[in-house]
Amino acid sequence: GEVEPPPEVVTFYEQQLEGDTIIYVIDRSGSMANGELEVAKRELLRNIAEFSDRAEFGIVHAGGHG
């Protein structure tokens, strides 16, 4: 049979994530002030850059406006 490729493995906020599809939930509330949202964005962009071409991911914004 066909050999399935290994799952994606990335690290987000020091937590190892593994899977074929990764969904990120990004908090945009007031608790993310003082640069915290920028840190989350950098982590997210770093992860996306590490994905293979077959990776699937989604981004959900929680809290905040817009």
Short mmCIF file of the N, C-alpha and C atoms (twelve columns), coordinates in Angstrom:
data_MODEL
# 
_entry.id   MODEL 
# 
loop_
_atom_site.group_PDB 
_atom_site.id 
_atom_site.type_symbol 
_atom_site.label_atom_id 
_atom_site.label_alt_id 
_atom_site.label_comp_id 
_atom_site.label_asym_id 
_atom_site.label_seq_id 
_atom_site.Cartn_x 
_atom_site.Cartn_y 
_atom_site.Cartn_z 
_atom_site.pdbx_PDB_model_num 
ATOM 1   N N  . GLY A 1  0.804   -1.182 0.000  1 
ATOM 2   C CA . GLY A 1  0.000   0.000  0.000  1 
ATOM 3   C C  . GLY A 1  0.850   1.250  0.000  1 
ATOM 4   N N  . GLU A 2  0.169   2.337  -0.043 1 
ATOM 5   C CA . GLU A 2  0.820   3.638  -0.056 1 
ATOM 6   C C  . GLU A 2  1.274   4.008  1.353  1 
ATOM 7   N N  . VAL A 3  2.506   4.494  1.455  1 
ATOM 8   C CA . VAL A 3  3.049   4.897  2.748  1 
ATOM 9   C C  . VAL A 3  2.604   6.329  3.037  1 
ATOM 10  N N  . GLU A 4  2.004   6.510  4.204  1 
ATOM 11  C CA . GLU A 4  1.533   7.840  4.610  1 
ATOM 12  C C  . GLU A 4  2.708   8.651  5.150  1 
ATOM 13  N N  . PRO A 5  2.859   9.904  4.716  1 
ATOM 14  C CA . PRO A 5  3.965   10.725 5.222  1 
ATOM 15  C C  . PRO A 5  3.776   11.039 6.704  1 
ATOM 16  N N  . PRO A 6  4.861   11.320 7.403  1 
ATOM 17  C CA . PRO A 6  4.738   11.639 8.837  1 
ATOM 18  C C  . PRO A 6  3.974   12.939 9.021  1 
ATOM 19  N N  . PRO A 7  3.372   13.118 10.209 1 
ATOM 20  C CA . PRO A 7  2.621   14.353 10.471 1 
ATOM 21  C C  . PRO A 7  3.558   15.548 10.588 1 
ATOM 22  N N  . GLU A 8  2.985   16.733 10.451 1 
ATOM 23  C CA . GLU A 8  3.731   17.969 10.683 1 
ATOM 24  C C  . GLU A 8  4.084   18.040 12.168 1 
ATOM 25  N N  . VAL A 9  5.247   18.570 12.475 1 
ATOM 26  C CA . VAL A 9  5.654   18.784 13.867 1 
ATOM 27  C C  . VAL A 9  6.223   20.200 13.960 1 
ATOM 28  N N  . VAL A 10 5.602   21.033 14.791 1 
ATOM 29  C CA . VAL A 10 6.070   22.404 15.020 1 
ATOM 30  C C  . VAL A 10 6.008   22.695 16.511 1 
ATOM 31  N N  . THR A 11 6.682   23.758 16.919 1 
ATOM 32  C CA . THR A 11 6.640   24.197 18.311 1 
ATOM 33  C C  . THR A 11 6.011   25.581 18.355 1 
ATOM 34  N N  . PHE A 12 4.969   25.732 19.173 1 
ATOM 35  C CA . PHE A 12 4.252   26.995 19.323 1 
ATOM 36  C C  . PHE A 12 4.196   27.304 20.805 1 
ATOM 37  N N  . TYR A 13 4.806   28.406 21.219 1 
ATOM 38  C CA . TYR A 13 4.892   28.761 22.642 1 
ATOM 39  C C  . TYR A 13 5.430   27.594 23.475 1 
ATOM 40  N N  . GLU A 14 6.505   27.006 22.999 1 
ATOM 41  C CA . GLU A 14 7.217   25.918 23.674 1 
ATOM 42  C C  . GLU A 14 6.397   24.632 23.792 1 
ATOM 43  N N  . GLN A 15 5.283   24.541 23.080 1 
ATOM 44  C CA . GLN A 15 4.472   23.319 23.067 1 
ATOM 45  C C  . GLN A 15 4.631   22.648 21.709 1 
ATOM 46  N N  . GLN A 16 5.002   21.374 21.707 1 
ATOM 47  C CA . GLN A 16 5.144   20.659 20.446 1 
ATOM 48  C C  . GLN A 16 3.766   20.261 19.928 1 
ATOM 49  N N  . LEU A 17 3.479   20.621 18.691 1 
ATOM 50  C CA . LEU A 17 2.222   20.284 18.037 1 
ATOM 51  C C  . LEU A 17 2.518   19.311 16.915 1 
ATOM 52  N N  . GLU A 18 1.661   18.313 16.769 1 
ATOM 53  C CA . GLU A 18 1.876   17.296 15.748 1 
ATOM 54  C C  . GLU A 18 0.539   16.927 15.132 1 
ATOM 55  N N  . GLY A 19 0.481   16.898 13.820 1 
ATOM 56  C CA . GLY A 19 -0.750  16.499 13.155 1 
ATOM 57  C C  . GLY A 19 -0.742  16.890 11.694 1 
ATOM 58  N N  . ASP A 20 -1.741  16.415 10.973 1 
ATOM 59  C CA . ASP A 20 -1.875  16.751 9.558  1 
ATOM 60  C C  . ASP A 20 -2.557  18.100 9.372  1 
ATOM 61  N N  . THR A 21 -3.377  18.503 10.341 1 
ATOM 62  C CA . THR A 21 -4.057  19.795 10.316 1 
ATOM 63  C C  . THR A 21 -3.908  20.431 11.699 1 
ATOM 64  N N  . ILE A 22 -3.481  21.681 11.716 1 
ATOM 65  C CA . ILE A 22 -3.297  22.386 12.983 1 
ATOM 66  C C  . ILE A 22 -4.145  23.653 12.943 1 
ATOM 67  N N  . ILE A 23 -4.958  23.844 13.970 1 
ATOM 68  C CA . ILE A 23 -5.816  25.021 14.083 1 
ATOM 69  C C  . ILE A 23 -5.277  25.886 15.218 1 
ATOM 70  N N  . TYR A 24 -5.013  27.132 14.925 1 
ATOM 71  C CA . TYR A 24 -4.536  28.091 15.917 1 
ATOM 72  C C  . TYR A 24 -5.703  28.973 16.342 1 
ATOM 73  N N  . VAL A 25 -5.821  29.211 17.650 1 
ATOM 74  C CA . VAL A 25 -6.805  30.157 18.178 1 
ATOM 75  C C  . VAL A 25 -5.991  31.294 18.795 1 
ATOM 76  N N  . ILE A 26 -6.109  32.480 18.194 1 
ATOM 77  C CA . ILE A 26 -5.326  33.630 18.625 1 
ATOM 78  C C  . ILE A 26 -6.223  34.588 19.405 1 
ATOM 79  N N  . ASP A 27 -5.854  34.841 20.658 1 
ATOM 80  C CA . ASP A 27 -6.589  35.744 21.542 1 
ATOM 81  C C  . ASP A 27 -6.276  37.180 21.133 1 
ATOM 82  N N  . ARG A 28 -7.310  37.948 20.809 1 
ATOM 83  C CA . ARG A 28 -7.122  39.348 20.427 1 
ATOM 84  C C  . ARG A 28 -7.736  40.287 21.460 1 
ATOM 85  N N  . SER A 29 -7.981  39.791 22.647 1 
ATOM 86  C CA . SER A 29 -8.596  40.615 23.694 1 
ATOM 87  C C  . SER A 29 -7.563  41.545 24.320 1 
ATOM 88  N N  . GLY A 30 -8.017  42.352 25.247 1 
ATOM 89  C CA . GLY A 30 -7.148  43.299 25.931 1 
ATOM 90  C C  . GLY A 30 -5.994  42.647 26.669 1 
ATOM 91  N N  . SER A 31 -6.130  41.376 27.022 1 
ATOM 92  C CA . SER A 31 -5.046  40.690 27.738 1 
ATOM 93  C C  . SER A 31 -3.819  40.479 26.856 1 
ATOM 94  N N  . MET A 32 -3.964  40.715 25.566 1 
ATOM 95  C CA . MET A 32 -2.848  40.535 24.645 1 
ATOM 96  C C  . MET A 32 -2.126  41.861 24.360 1 
ATOM 97  N N  . ALA A 33 -2.367  42.861 25.205 1 
ATOM 98  C CA . ALA A 33 -1.702  44.154 25.054 1 
ATOM 99  C C  . ALA A 33 -0.225  44.020 25.416 1 
ATOM 100 N N  . ASN A 34 0.478   45.108 25.362 1 
ATOM 101 C CA . ASN A 34 1.896   45.142 25.744 1 
ATOM 102 C C  . ASN A 34 2.766   44.213 24.907 1 
ATOM 103 N N  . GLY A 35 2.441   44.085 23.630 1 
ATOM 104 C CA . GLY A 35 3.274   43.302 22.729 1 
ATOM 105 C C  . GLY A 35 2.970   41.821 22.656 1 
ATOM 106 N N  . GLU A 36 2.054   41.330 23.480 1 
ATOM 107 C CA . GLU A 36 1.759   39.897 23.478 1 
ATOM 108 C C  . GLU A 36 1.184   39.425 22.133 1 
ATOM 109 N N  . LEU A 37 0.330   40.244 21.520 1 
ATOM 110 C CA . LEU A 37 -0.240  39.871 20.226 1 
ATOM 111 C C  . LEU A 37 0.860   39.796 19.170 1 
ATOM 112 N N  . GLU A 38 1.827   40.694 19.228 1 
ATOM 113 C CA . GLU A 38 2.942   40.660 18.279 1 
ATOM 114 C C  . GLU A 38 3.764   39.390 18.440 1 
ATOM 115 N N  . VAL A 39 3.971   38.953 19.680 1 
ATOM 116 C CA . VAL A 39 4.694   37.704 19.939 1 
ATOM 117 C C  . VAL A 39 3.920   36.534 19.332 1 
ATOM 118 N N  . ALA A 40 2.611   36.508 19.528 1 
ATOM 119 C CA . ALA A 40 1.782   35.433 18.962 1 
ATOM 120 C C  . ALA A 40 1.872   35.422 17.441 1 
ATOM 121 N N  . LYS A 41 1.843   36.602 16.831 1 
ATOM 122 C CA . LYS A 41 1.958   36.689 15.370 1 
ATOM 123 C C  . LYS A 41 3.302   36.140 14.892 1 
ATOM 124 N N  . ARG A 42 4.377   36.498 15.586 1 
ATOM 125 C CA . ARG A 42 5.701   35.990 15.198 1 
ATOM 126 C C  . ARG A 42 5.768   34.473 15.309 1 
ATOM 127 N N  . GLU A 43 5.225   33.926 16.405 1 
ATOM 128 C CA . GLU A 43 5.204   32.475 16.582 1 
ATOM 129 C C  . GLU A 43 4.428   31.808 15.440 1 
ATOM 130 N N  . LEU A 44 3.267   32.374 15.114 1 
ATOM 131 C CA . LEU A 44 2.422   31.833 14.060 1 
ATOM 132 C C  . LEU A 44 3.140   31.872 12.711 1 
ATOM 133 N N  . LEU A 45 3.738   33.009 12.372 1 
ATOM 134 C CA . LEU A 45 4.446   33.126 11.098 1 
ATOM 135 C C  . LEU A 45 5.638   32.174 11.022 1 
ATOM 136 N N  . ARG A 46 6.330   31.985 12.134 1 
ATOM 137 C CA . ARG A 46 7.451   31.037 12.164 1 
ATOM 138 C C  . ARG A 46 6.947   29.625 11.888 1 
ATOM 139 N N  . ASN A 47 5.832   29.255 12.522 1 
ATOM 140 C CA . ASN A 47 5.265   27.926 12.291 1 
ATOM 141 C C  . ASN A 47 4.885   27.730 10.839 1 
ATOM 142 N N  . ILE A 48 4.191   28.696 10.261 1 
ATOM 143 C CA . ILE A 48 3.747   28.581 8.872  1 
ATOM 144 C C  . ILE A 48 4.953   28.393 7.946  1 
ATOM 145 N N  . ALA A 49 6.042   29.114 8.211  1 
ATOM 146 C CA . ALA A 49 7.244   28.991 7.392  1 
ATOM 147 C C  . ALA A 49 7.858   27.596 7.487  1 
ATOM 148 N N  . GLU A 50 7.627   26.890 8.603  1 
ATOM 149 C CA . GLU A 50 8.192   25.557 8.812  1 
ATOM 150 C C  . GLU A 50 7.346   24.443 8.199  1 
ATOM 151 N N  . PHE A 51 6.090   24.723 7.866  1 
ATOM 152 C CA . PHE A 51 5.213   23.682 7.335  1 
ATOM 153 C C  . PHE A 51 5.692   23.175 5.981  1 
ATOM 154 N N  . SER A 52 5.392   21.912 5.706  1 
ATOM 155 C CA . SER A 52 5.627   21.366 4.372  1 
ATOM 156 C C  . SER A 52 4.491   21.822 3.464  1 
ATOM 157 N N  . ASP A 53 4.608   21.537 2.186  1 
ATOM 158 C CA . ASP A 53 3.585   21.928 1.213  1 
ATOM 159 C C  . ASP A 53 2.246   21.236 1.447  1 
ATOM 160 N N  . ARG A 54 2.243   20.118 2.127  1 
ATOM 161 C CA . ARG A 54 0.999   19.363 2.328  1 
ATOM 162 C C  . ARG A 54 0.269   19.737 3.621  1 
ATOM 163 N N  . ALA A 55 0.865   20.613 4.414  1 
ATOM 164 C CA . ALA A 55 0.270   20.996 5.701  1 
ATOM 165 C C  . ALA A 55 -1.038  21.746 5.497  1 
ATOM 166 N N  . GLU A 56 -1.954  21.525 6.409  1 
ATOM 167 C CA . GLU A 56 -3.213  22.267 6.448  1 
ATOM 168 C C  . GLU A 56 -3.303  22.933 7.810  1 
ATOM 169 N N  . PHE A 57 -3.727  24.206 7.814  1 
ATOM 170 C CA . PHE A 57 -3.858  24.910 9.081  1 
ATOM 171 C C  . PHE A 57 -4.973  25.930 8.975  1 
ATOM 172 N N  . GLY A 58 -5.477  26.337 10.121 1 
ATOM 173 C CA . GLY A 58 -6.492  27.364 10.190 1 
ATOM 174 C C  . GLY A 58 -6.170  28.319 11.310 1 
ATOM 175 N N  . ILE A 59 -6.664  29.537 11.200 1 
ATOM 176 C CA . ILE A 59 -6.448  30.555 12.226 1 
ATOM 177 C C  . ILE A 59 -7.801  31.108 12.648 1 
ATOM 178 N N  . VAL A 60 -8.083  31.043 13.940 1 
ATOM 179 C CA . VAL A 60 -9.325  31.566 14.501 1 
ATOM 180 C C  . VAL A 60 -8.954  32.703 15.438 1 
ATOM 181 N N  . HIS A 61 -9.604  33.851 15.271 1 
ATOM 182 C CA . HIS A 61 -9.395  34.994 16.162 1 
ATOM 183 C C  . HIS A 61 -10.470 34.966 17.245 1 
ATOM 184 N N  . ALA A 62 -10.063 35.114 18.490 1 
ATOM 185 C CA . ALA A 62 -11.011 35.131 19.598 1 
ATOM 186 C C  . ALA A 62 -10.863 36.437 20.369 1 
ATOM 187 N N  . GLY A 63 -11.989 37.019 20.764 1 
ATOM 188 C CA . GLY A 63 -11.951 38.252 21.534 1 
ATOM 189 C C  . GLY A 63 -11.636 39.435 20.650 1 
ATOM 190 N N  . GLY A 64 -11.605 40.591 21.228 1 
ATOM 191 C CA . GLY A 64 -11.277 41.796 20.478 1 
ATOM 192 C C  . GLY A 64 -12.364 42.165 19.484 1 
ATOM 193 N N  . HIS A 65 -12.065 43.112 18.647 1 
ATOM 194 C CA . HIS A 65 -13.026 43.590 17.642 1 
ATOM 195 C C  . HIS A 65 -12.375 43.538 16.283 1 
ATOM 196 N N  . GLY A 66 -13.174 43.204 15.256 1 
ATOM 197 C CA . GLY A 66 -12.673 43.203 13.873 1 
ATOM 198 C C  . GLY A 66 -12.022 41.942 13.566 1 
# 
